[in-house]
Tab-separated table of C-alpha atoms and ligand atoms in Angstrom:
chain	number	residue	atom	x	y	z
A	296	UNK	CA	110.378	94.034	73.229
A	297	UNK	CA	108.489	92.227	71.153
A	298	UNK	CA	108.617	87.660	71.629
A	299	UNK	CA	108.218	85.529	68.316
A	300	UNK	CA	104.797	83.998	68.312
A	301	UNK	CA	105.023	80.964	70.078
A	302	UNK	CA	107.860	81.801	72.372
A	303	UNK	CA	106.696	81.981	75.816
A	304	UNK	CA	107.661	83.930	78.360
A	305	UNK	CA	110.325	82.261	81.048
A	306	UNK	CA	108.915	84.000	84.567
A	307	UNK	CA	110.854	83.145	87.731
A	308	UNK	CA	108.334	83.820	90.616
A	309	UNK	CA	110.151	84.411	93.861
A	310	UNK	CA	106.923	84.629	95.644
A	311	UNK	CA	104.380	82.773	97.693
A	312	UNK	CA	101.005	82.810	95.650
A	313	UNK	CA	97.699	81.115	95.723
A	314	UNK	CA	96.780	78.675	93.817
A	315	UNK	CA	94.480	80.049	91.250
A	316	UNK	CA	96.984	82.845	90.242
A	317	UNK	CA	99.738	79.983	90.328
A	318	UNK	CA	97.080	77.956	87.673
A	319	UNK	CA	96.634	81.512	85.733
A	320	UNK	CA	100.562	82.552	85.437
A	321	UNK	CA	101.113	78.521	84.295
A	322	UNK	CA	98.596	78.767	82.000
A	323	UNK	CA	100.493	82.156	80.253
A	324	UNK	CA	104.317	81.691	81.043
A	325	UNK	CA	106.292	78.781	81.172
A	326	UNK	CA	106.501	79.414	85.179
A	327	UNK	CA	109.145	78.268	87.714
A	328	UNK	CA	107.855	78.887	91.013
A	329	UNK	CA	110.882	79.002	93.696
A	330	UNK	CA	110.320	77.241	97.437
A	331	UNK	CA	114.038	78.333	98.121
A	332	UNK	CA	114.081	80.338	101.251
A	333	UNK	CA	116.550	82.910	99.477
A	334	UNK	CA	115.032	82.830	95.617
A	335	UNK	CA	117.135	85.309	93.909
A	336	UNK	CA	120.745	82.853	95.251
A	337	UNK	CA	118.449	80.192	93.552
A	338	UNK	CA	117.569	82.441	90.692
A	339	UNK	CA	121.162	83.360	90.225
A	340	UNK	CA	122.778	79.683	90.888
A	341	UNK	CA	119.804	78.570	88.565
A	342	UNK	CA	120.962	76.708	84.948
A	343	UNK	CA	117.766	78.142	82.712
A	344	UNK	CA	117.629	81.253	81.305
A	345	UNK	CA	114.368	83.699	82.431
A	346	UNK	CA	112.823	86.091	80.795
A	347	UNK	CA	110.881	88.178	84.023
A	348	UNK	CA	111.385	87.891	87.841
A	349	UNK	CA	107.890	87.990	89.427
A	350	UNK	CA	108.475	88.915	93.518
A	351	UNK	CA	106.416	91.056	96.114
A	352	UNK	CA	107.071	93.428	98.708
A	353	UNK	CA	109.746	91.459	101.143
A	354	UNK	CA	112.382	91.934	98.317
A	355	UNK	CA	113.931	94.902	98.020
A	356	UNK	CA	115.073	95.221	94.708
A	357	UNK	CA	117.564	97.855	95.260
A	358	UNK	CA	120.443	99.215	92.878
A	359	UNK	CA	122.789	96.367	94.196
A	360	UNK	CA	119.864	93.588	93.831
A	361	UNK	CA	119.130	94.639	90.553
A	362	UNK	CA	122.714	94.863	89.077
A	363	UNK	CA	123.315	91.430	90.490
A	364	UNK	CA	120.009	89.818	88.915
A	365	UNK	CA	121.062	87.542	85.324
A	366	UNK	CA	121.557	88.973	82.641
A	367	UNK	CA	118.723	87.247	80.915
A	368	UNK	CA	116.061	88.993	83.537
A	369	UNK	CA	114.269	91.507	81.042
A	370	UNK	CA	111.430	92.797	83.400
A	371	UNK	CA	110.373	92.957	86.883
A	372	UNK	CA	107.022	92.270	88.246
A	373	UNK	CA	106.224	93.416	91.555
A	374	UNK	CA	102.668	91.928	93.148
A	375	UNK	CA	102.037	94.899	94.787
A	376	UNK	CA	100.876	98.227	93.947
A	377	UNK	CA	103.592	100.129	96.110
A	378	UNK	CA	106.636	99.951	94.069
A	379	UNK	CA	109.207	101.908	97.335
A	380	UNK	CA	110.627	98.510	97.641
A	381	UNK	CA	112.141	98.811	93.946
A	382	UNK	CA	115.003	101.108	92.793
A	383	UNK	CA	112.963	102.503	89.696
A	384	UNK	CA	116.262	104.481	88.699
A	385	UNK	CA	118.399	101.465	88.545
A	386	UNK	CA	116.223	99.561	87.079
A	387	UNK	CA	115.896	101.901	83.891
A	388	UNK	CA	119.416	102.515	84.288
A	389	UNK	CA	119.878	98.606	83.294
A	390	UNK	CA	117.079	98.780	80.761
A	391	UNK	CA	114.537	96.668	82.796
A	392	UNK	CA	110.883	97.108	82.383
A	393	UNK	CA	108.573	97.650	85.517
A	394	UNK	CA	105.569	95.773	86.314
A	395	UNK	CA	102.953	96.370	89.111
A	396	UNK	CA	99.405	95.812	89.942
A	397	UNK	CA	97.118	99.338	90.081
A	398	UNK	CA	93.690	99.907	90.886
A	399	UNK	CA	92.756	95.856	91.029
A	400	UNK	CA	93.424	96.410	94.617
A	401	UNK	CA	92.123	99.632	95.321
A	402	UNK	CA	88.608	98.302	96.343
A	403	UNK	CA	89.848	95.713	98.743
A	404	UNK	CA	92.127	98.422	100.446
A	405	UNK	CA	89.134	101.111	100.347
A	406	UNK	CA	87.010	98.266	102.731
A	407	UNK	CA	89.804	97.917	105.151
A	408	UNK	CA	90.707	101.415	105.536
A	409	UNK	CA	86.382	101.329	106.542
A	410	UNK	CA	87.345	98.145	108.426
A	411	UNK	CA	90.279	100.376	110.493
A	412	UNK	CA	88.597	103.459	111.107
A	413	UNK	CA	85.226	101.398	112.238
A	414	UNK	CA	87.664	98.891	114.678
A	415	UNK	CA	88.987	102.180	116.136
A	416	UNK	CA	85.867	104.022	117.007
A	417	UNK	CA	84.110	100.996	117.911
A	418	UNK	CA	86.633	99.721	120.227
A	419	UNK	CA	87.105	96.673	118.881
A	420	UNK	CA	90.271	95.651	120.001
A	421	UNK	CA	89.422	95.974	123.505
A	422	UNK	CA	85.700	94.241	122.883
A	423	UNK	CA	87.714	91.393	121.072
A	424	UNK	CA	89.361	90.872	124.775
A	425	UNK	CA	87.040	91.160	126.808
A	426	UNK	CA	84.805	88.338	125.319
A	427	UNK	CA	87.837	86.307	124.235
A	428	UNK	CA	89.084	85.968	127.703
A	429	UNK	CA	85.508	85.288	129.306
A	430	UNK	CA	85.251	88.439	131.386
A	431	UNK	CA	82.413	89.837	129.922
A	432	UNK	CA	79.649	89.806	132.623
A	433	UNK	CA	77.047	91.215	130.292
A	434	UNK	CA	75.374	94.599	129.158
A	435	UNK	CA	75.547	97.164	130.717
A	436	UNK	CA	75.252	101.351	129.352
A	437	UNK	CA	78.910	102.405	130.341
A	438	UNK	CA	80.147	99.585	128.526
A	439	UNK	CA	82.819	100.152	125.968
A	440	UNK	CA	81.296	103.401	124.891
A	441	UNK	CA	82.656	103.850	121.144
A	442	UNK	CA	81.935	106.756	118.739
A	443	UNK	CA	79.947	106.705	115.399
A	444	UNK	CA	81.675	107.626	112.033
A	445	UNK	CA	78.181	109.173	110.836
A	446	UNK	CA	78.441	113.339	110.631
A	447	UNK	CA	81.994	113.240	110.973
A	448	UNK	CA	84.870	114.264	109.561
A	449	UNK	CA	87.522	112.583	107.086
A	450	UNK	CA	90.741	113.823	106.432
A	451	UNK	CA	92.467	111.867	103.744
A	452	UNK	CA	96.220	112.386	102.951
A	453	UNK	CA	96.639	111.174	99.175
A	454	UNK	CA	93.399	111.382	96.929
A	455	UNK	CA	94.416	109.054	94.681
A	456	UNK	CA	92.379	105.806	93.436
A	457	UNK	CA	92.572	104.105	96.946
A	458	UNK	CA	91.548	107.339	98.945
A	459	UNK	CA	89.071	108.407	96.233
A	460	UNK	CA	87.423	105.111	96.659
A	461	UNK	CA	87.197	104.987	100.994
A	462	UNK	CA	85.950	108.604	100.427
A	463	UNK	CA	83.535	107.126	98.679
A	464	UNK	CA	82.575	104.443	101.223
A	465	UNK	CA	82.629	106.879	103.477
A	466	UNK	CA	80.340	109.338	102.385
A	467	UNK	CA	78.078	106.623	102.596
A	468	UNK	CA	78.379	106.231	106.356
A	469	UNK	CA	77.610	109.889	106.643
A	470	UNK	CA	81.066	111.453	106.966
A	471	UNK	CA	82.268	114.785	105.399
A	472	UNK	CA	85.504	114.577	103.593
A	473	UNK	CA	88.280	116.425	103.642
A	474	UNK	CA	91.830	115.819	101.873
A	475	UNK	CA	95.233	117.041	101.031
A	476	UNK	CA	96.822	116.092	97.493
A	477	UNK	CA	99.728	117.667	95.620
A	478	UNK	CA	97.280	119.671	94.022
A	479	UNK	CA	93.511	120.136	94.401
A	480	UNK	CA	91.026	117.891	92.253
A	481	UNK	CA	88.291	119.511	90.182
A	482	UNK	CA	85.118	119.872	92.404
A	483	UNK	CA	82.561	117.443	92.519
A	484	UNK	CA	84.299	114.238	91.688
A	485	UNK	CA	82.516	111.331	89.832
A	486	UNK	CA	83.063	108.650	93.153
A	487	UNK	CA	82.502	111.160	95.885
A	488	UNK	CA	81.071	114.593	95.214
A	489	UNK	CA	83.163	117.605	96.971
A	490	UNK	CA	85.443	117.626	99.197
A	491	UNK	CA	87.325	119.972	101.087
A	492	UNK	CA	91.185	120.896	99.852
A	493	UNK	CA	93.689	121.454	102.627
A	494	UNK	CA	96.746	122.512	101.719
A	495	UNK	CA	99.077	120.559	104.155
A	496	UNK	CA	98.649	117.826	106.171
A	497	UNK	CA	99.193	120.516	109.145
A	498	UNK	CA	95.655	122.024	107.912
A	499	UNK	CA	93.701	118.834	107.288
A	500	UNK	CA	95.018	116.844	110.625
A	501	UNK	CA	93.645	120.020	112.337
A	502	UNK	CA	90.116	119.918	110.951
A	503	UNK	CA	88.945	116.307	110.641
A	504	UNK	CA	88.126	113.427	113.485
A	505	UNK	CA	89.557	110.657	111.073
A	506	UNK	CA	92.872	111.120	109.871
A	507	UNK	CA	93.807	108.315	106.674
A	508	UNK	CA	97.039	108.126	105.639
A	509	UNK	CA	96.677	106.879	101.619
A	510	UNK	CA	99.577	108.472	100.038
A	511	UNK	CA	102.737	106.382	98.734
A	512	UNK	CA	105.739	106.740	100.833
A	513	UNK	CA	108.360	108.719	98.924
A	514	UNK	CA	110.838	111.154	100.215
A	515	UNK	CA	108.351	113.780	100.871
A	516	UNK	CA	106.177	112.104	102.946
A	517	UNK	CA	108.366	109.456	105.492
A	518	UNK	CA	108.017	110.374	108.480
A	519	UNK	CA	104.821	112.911	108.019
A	520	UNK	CA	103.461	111.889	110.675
A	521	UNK	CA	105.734	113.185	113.529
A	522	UNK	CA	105.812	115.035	116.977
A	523	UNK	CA	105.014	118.106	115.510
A	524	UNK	CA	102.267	116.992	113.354
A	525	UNK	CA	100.407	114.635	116.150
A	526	UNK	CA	100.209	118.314	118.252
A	527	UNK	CA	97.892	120.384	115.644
A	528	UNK	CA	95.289	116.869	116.218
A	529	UNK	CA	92.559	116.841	118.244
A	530	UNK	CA	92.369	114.577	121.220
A	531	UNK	CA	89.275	112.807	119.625
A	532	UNK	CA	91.479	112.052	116.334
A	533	UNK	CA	91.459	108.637	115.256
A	534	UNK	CA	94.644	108.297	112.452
A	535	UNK	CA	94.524	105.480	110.167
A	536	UNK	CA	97.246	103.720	107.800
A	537	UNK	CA	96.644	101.910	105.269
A	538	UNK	CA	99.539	102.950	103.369
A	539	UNK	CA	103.134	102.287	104.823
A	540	UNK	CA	104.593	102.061	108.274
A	541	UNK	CA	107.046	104.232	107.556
A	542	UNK	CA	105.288	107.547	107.268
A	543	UNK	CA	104.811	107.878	110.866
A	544	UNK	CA	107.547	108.263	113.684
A	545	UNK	CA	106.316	104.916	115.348
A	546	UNK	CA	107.693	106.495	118.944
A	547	UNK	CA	105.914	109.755	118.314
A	548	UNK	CA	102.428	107.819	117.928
A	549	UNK	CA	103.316	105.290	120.447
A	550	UNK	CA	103.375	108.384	122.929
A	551	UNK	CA	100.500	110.335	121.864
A	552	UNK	CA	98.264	106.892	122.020
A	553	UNK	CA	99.703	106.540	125.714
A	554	UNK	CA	98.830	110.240	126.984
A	555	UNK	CA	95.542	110.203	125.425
A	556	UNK	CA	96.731	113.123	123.212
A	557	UNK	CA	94.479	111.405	120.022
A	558	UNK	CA	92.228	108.781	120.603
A	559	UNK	CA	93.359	105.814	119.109
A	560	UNK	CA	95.150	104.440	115.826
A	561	UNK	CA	93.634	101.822	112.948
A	562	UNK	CA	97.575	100.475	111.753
A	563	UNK	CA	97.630	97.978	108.855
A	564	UNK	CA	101.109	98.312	108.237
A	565	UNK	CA	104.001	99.028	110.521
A	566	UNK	CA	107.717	100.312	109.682
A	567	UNK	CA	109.775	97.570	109.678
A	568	UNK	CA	107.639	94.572	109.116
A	569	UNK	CA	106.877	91.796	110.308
A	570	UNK	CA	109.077	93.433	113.139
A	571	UNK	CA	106.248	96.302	114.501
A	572	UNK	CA	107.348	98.597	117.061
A	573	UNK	CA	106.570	96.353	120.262
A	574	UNK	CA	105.524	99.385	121.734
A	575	UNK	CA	102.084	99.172	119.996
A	576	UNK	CA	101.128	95.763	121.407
A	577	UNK	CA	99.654	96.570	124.983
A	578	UNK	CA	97.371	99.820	123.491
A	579	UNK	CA	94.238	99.207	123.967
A	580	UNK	CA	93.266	102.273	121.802
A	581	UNK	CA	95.521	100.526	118.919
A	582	UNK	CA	93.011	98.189	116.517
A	583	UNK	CA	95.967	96.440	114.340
A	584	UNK	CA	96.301	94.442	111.206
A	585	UNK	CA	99.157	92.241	109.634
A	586	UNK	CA	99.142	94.065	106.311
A	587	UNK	CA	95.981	92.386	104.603
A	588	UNK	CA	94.931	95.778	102.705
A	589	UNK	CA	95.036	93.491	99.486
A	590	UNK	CA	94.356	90.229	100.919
A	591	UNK	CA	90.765	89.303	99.236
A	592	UNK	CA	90.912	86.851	96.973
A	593	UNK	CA	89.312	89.290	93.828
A	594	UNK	CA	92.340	91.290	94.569
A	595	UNK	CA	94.934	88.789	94.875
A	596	UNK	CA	93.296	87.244	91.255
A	597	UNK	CA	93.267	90.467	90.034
A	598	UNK	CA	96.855	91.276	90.556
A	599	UNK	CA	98.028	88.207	88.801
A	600	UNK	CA	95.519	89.667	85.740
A	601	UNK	CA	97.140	92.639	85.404
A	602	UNK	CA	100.751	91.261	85.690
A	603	UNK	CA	99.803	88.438	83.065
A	604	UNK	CA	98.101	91.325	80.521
A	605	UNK	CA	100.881	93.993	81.397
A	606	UNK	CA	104.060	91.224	80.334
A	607	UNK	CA	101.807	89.373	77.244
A	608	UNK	CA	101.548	93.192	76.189
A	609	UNK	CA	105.038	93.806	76.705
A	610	UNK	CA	105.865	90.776	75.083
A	611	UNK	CA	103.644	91.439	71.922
A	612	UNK	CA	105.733	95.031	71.889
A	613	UNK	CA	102.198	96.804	72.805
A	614	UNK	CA	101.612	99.395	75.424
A	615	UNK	CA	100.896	98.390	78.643
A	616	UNK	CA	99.064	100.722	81.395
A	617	UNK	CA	100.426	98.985	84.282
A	618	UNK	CA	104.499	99.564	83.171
A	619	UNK	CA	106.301	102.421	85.494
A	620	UNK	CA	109.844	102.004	83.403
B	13	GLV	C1	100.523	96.408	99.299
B	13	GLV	O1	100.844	97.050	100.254
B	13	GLV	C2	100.831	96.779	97.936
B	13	GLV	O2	101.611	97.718	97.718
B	13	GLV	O3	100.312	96.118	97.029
């Protein structure tokens, strides 16, 4: 599409955002930022005309959303890099383009997976009790006994930008890595040298200590994590997400946590959030996050950056890198 010069954008933002990406999308679009509890009844009900609808992961935008959206709404822009909340099909189907916010995040995400895996082998959920509710009576060499990450081995499911760049990090800390992708990536990589291919998840969950799950969750891979897959682990395994919730079987991991069958679990996001399988709560060998992967503030700034240059592009009838439809 391409806007007369002058026009400006009319962006409906159904989401919560800071305040320097609320200053930056004012400063491009003429914004309307909704406090409604249910923003697309206010977007619908809602006498102006927009242009975009700006939301974030807790709206699904499936095929019924998006046929019921205005028929002004043009494009969609999702702050989020995972786009499994959006029905891409429908959306093309009604001619909408589709916004989202790659590889400004990817850094921020690459330090928490670190943050995960370290919380795990370090115990840290358990150490966070024990001082928080005064017990602690002090030193002592049986204490808490962790594991290091140095000269072991990482087994990353999805080598794209995110788990290229905690490979990375975690070369760094000493760590081998290993990783299964659709297909394997040329050797020595630019971010973090070679790497060992494994062809399934069945091979690498078999080889490595740390077990990240980086991949986007698509029909494929919901669910991977199951049962079956938990049993080729060994018990030291630590598994990580940093992905979504809903590639693991929450009851399958739930039970192998319990019997000691892996060693613990680093969980940043959950199936069914905020709602978390309550199961998780009283593990001790669980360190858990509420979904803060993205939540730095260079990230957050940078996904309002990329939305801003992908719609002024889209706007100006220009490419931009950042559109999926
Ligand atoms: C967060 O999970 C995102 O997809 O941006």
């Amino acid at each position: 599409m391409t806007q007369e010069p002058g026009d400006r954008l009319a962006v409906f933002v159904a989401v919560e955002l800071i305040e320097p990406v609320r200053r930056e999308l004012e400063a491009a679009f003429d914004v309307v930022f909704s406090s409604d509890p249910e923003p697309l009844r206010a977007l619908r009900e809602s006498d102006r005309d927009f242009d975009v609808l700006l939301f974030a992961l807790e709206t699904s935008m499936d095929a019924r959303t998006i046929e019921s959206l205005p028929p002004g709404i043009r494009a969609l822009a999702t702050y989020s890099v995972g786009t499994d909340h959006i029905d891409l099909e429908a959306a093309r189907r009604r001619g909408l383009a589709v916004f989202h916010t790659p590889g400004v995040l990817a850094d921020s995400v690459a330090e928490n997976a670190i943050f995960l895996m370290l919380g795990v082998a370090r115990r840290a959920t358990e150490s966070i009790d024990l001082i928080r509710s005064r017990a602690w009576s002090g030193w002592s060499p049986t204490q808490l006994v962790g594991l290091q990450l140095s000269g072991r081995r990482l087994g990353i499911l999805g080598m794209g930008d995110i788990g290229s760049r905690v490979a990375h990090r975690a070369r760094a800390l000493g760590m081998t890595i290993f990783y299964s992708n659709r297909r394997p990536l040329p050797p020595d990589h630019a971010l973090f040298g070679t790497a060992q291919f494994c062809a399934t998840a069945e091979e690498l969950i078999a080889d490595v200590d740390v077990f990240l799950l980086a991949c986007p969750s698509t029909g494929e891979t919901r669910g991977i994590v199951d049962a079956s897959l938990l049993s080729r682990a060994r018990s030291d395994l630590i598994l990580v997400n940093i992905a979504r919730g809903d590639l693991v079987v929450d009851a399958a991991l739930i039970d192998a946590l319990r019997a000691g069958r892996i060693r613990g679990a680093g969980l940043d996001v959950f199936a069914g959030e905020p709602d978390l399988d309550p199961g998780y709560f009283d593990l001790p060998n669980v360190f858990m996050l509420p979904h803060i992967g993205s939540s730095t503030l260079e990230a957050r700034l940078g996904m309002g950056r990329i939305l801003i240059e992908g719609l002024d592009a889209w706007a100006s009838g220009k490419t931009a890198p950042n559109r999926l439809v």
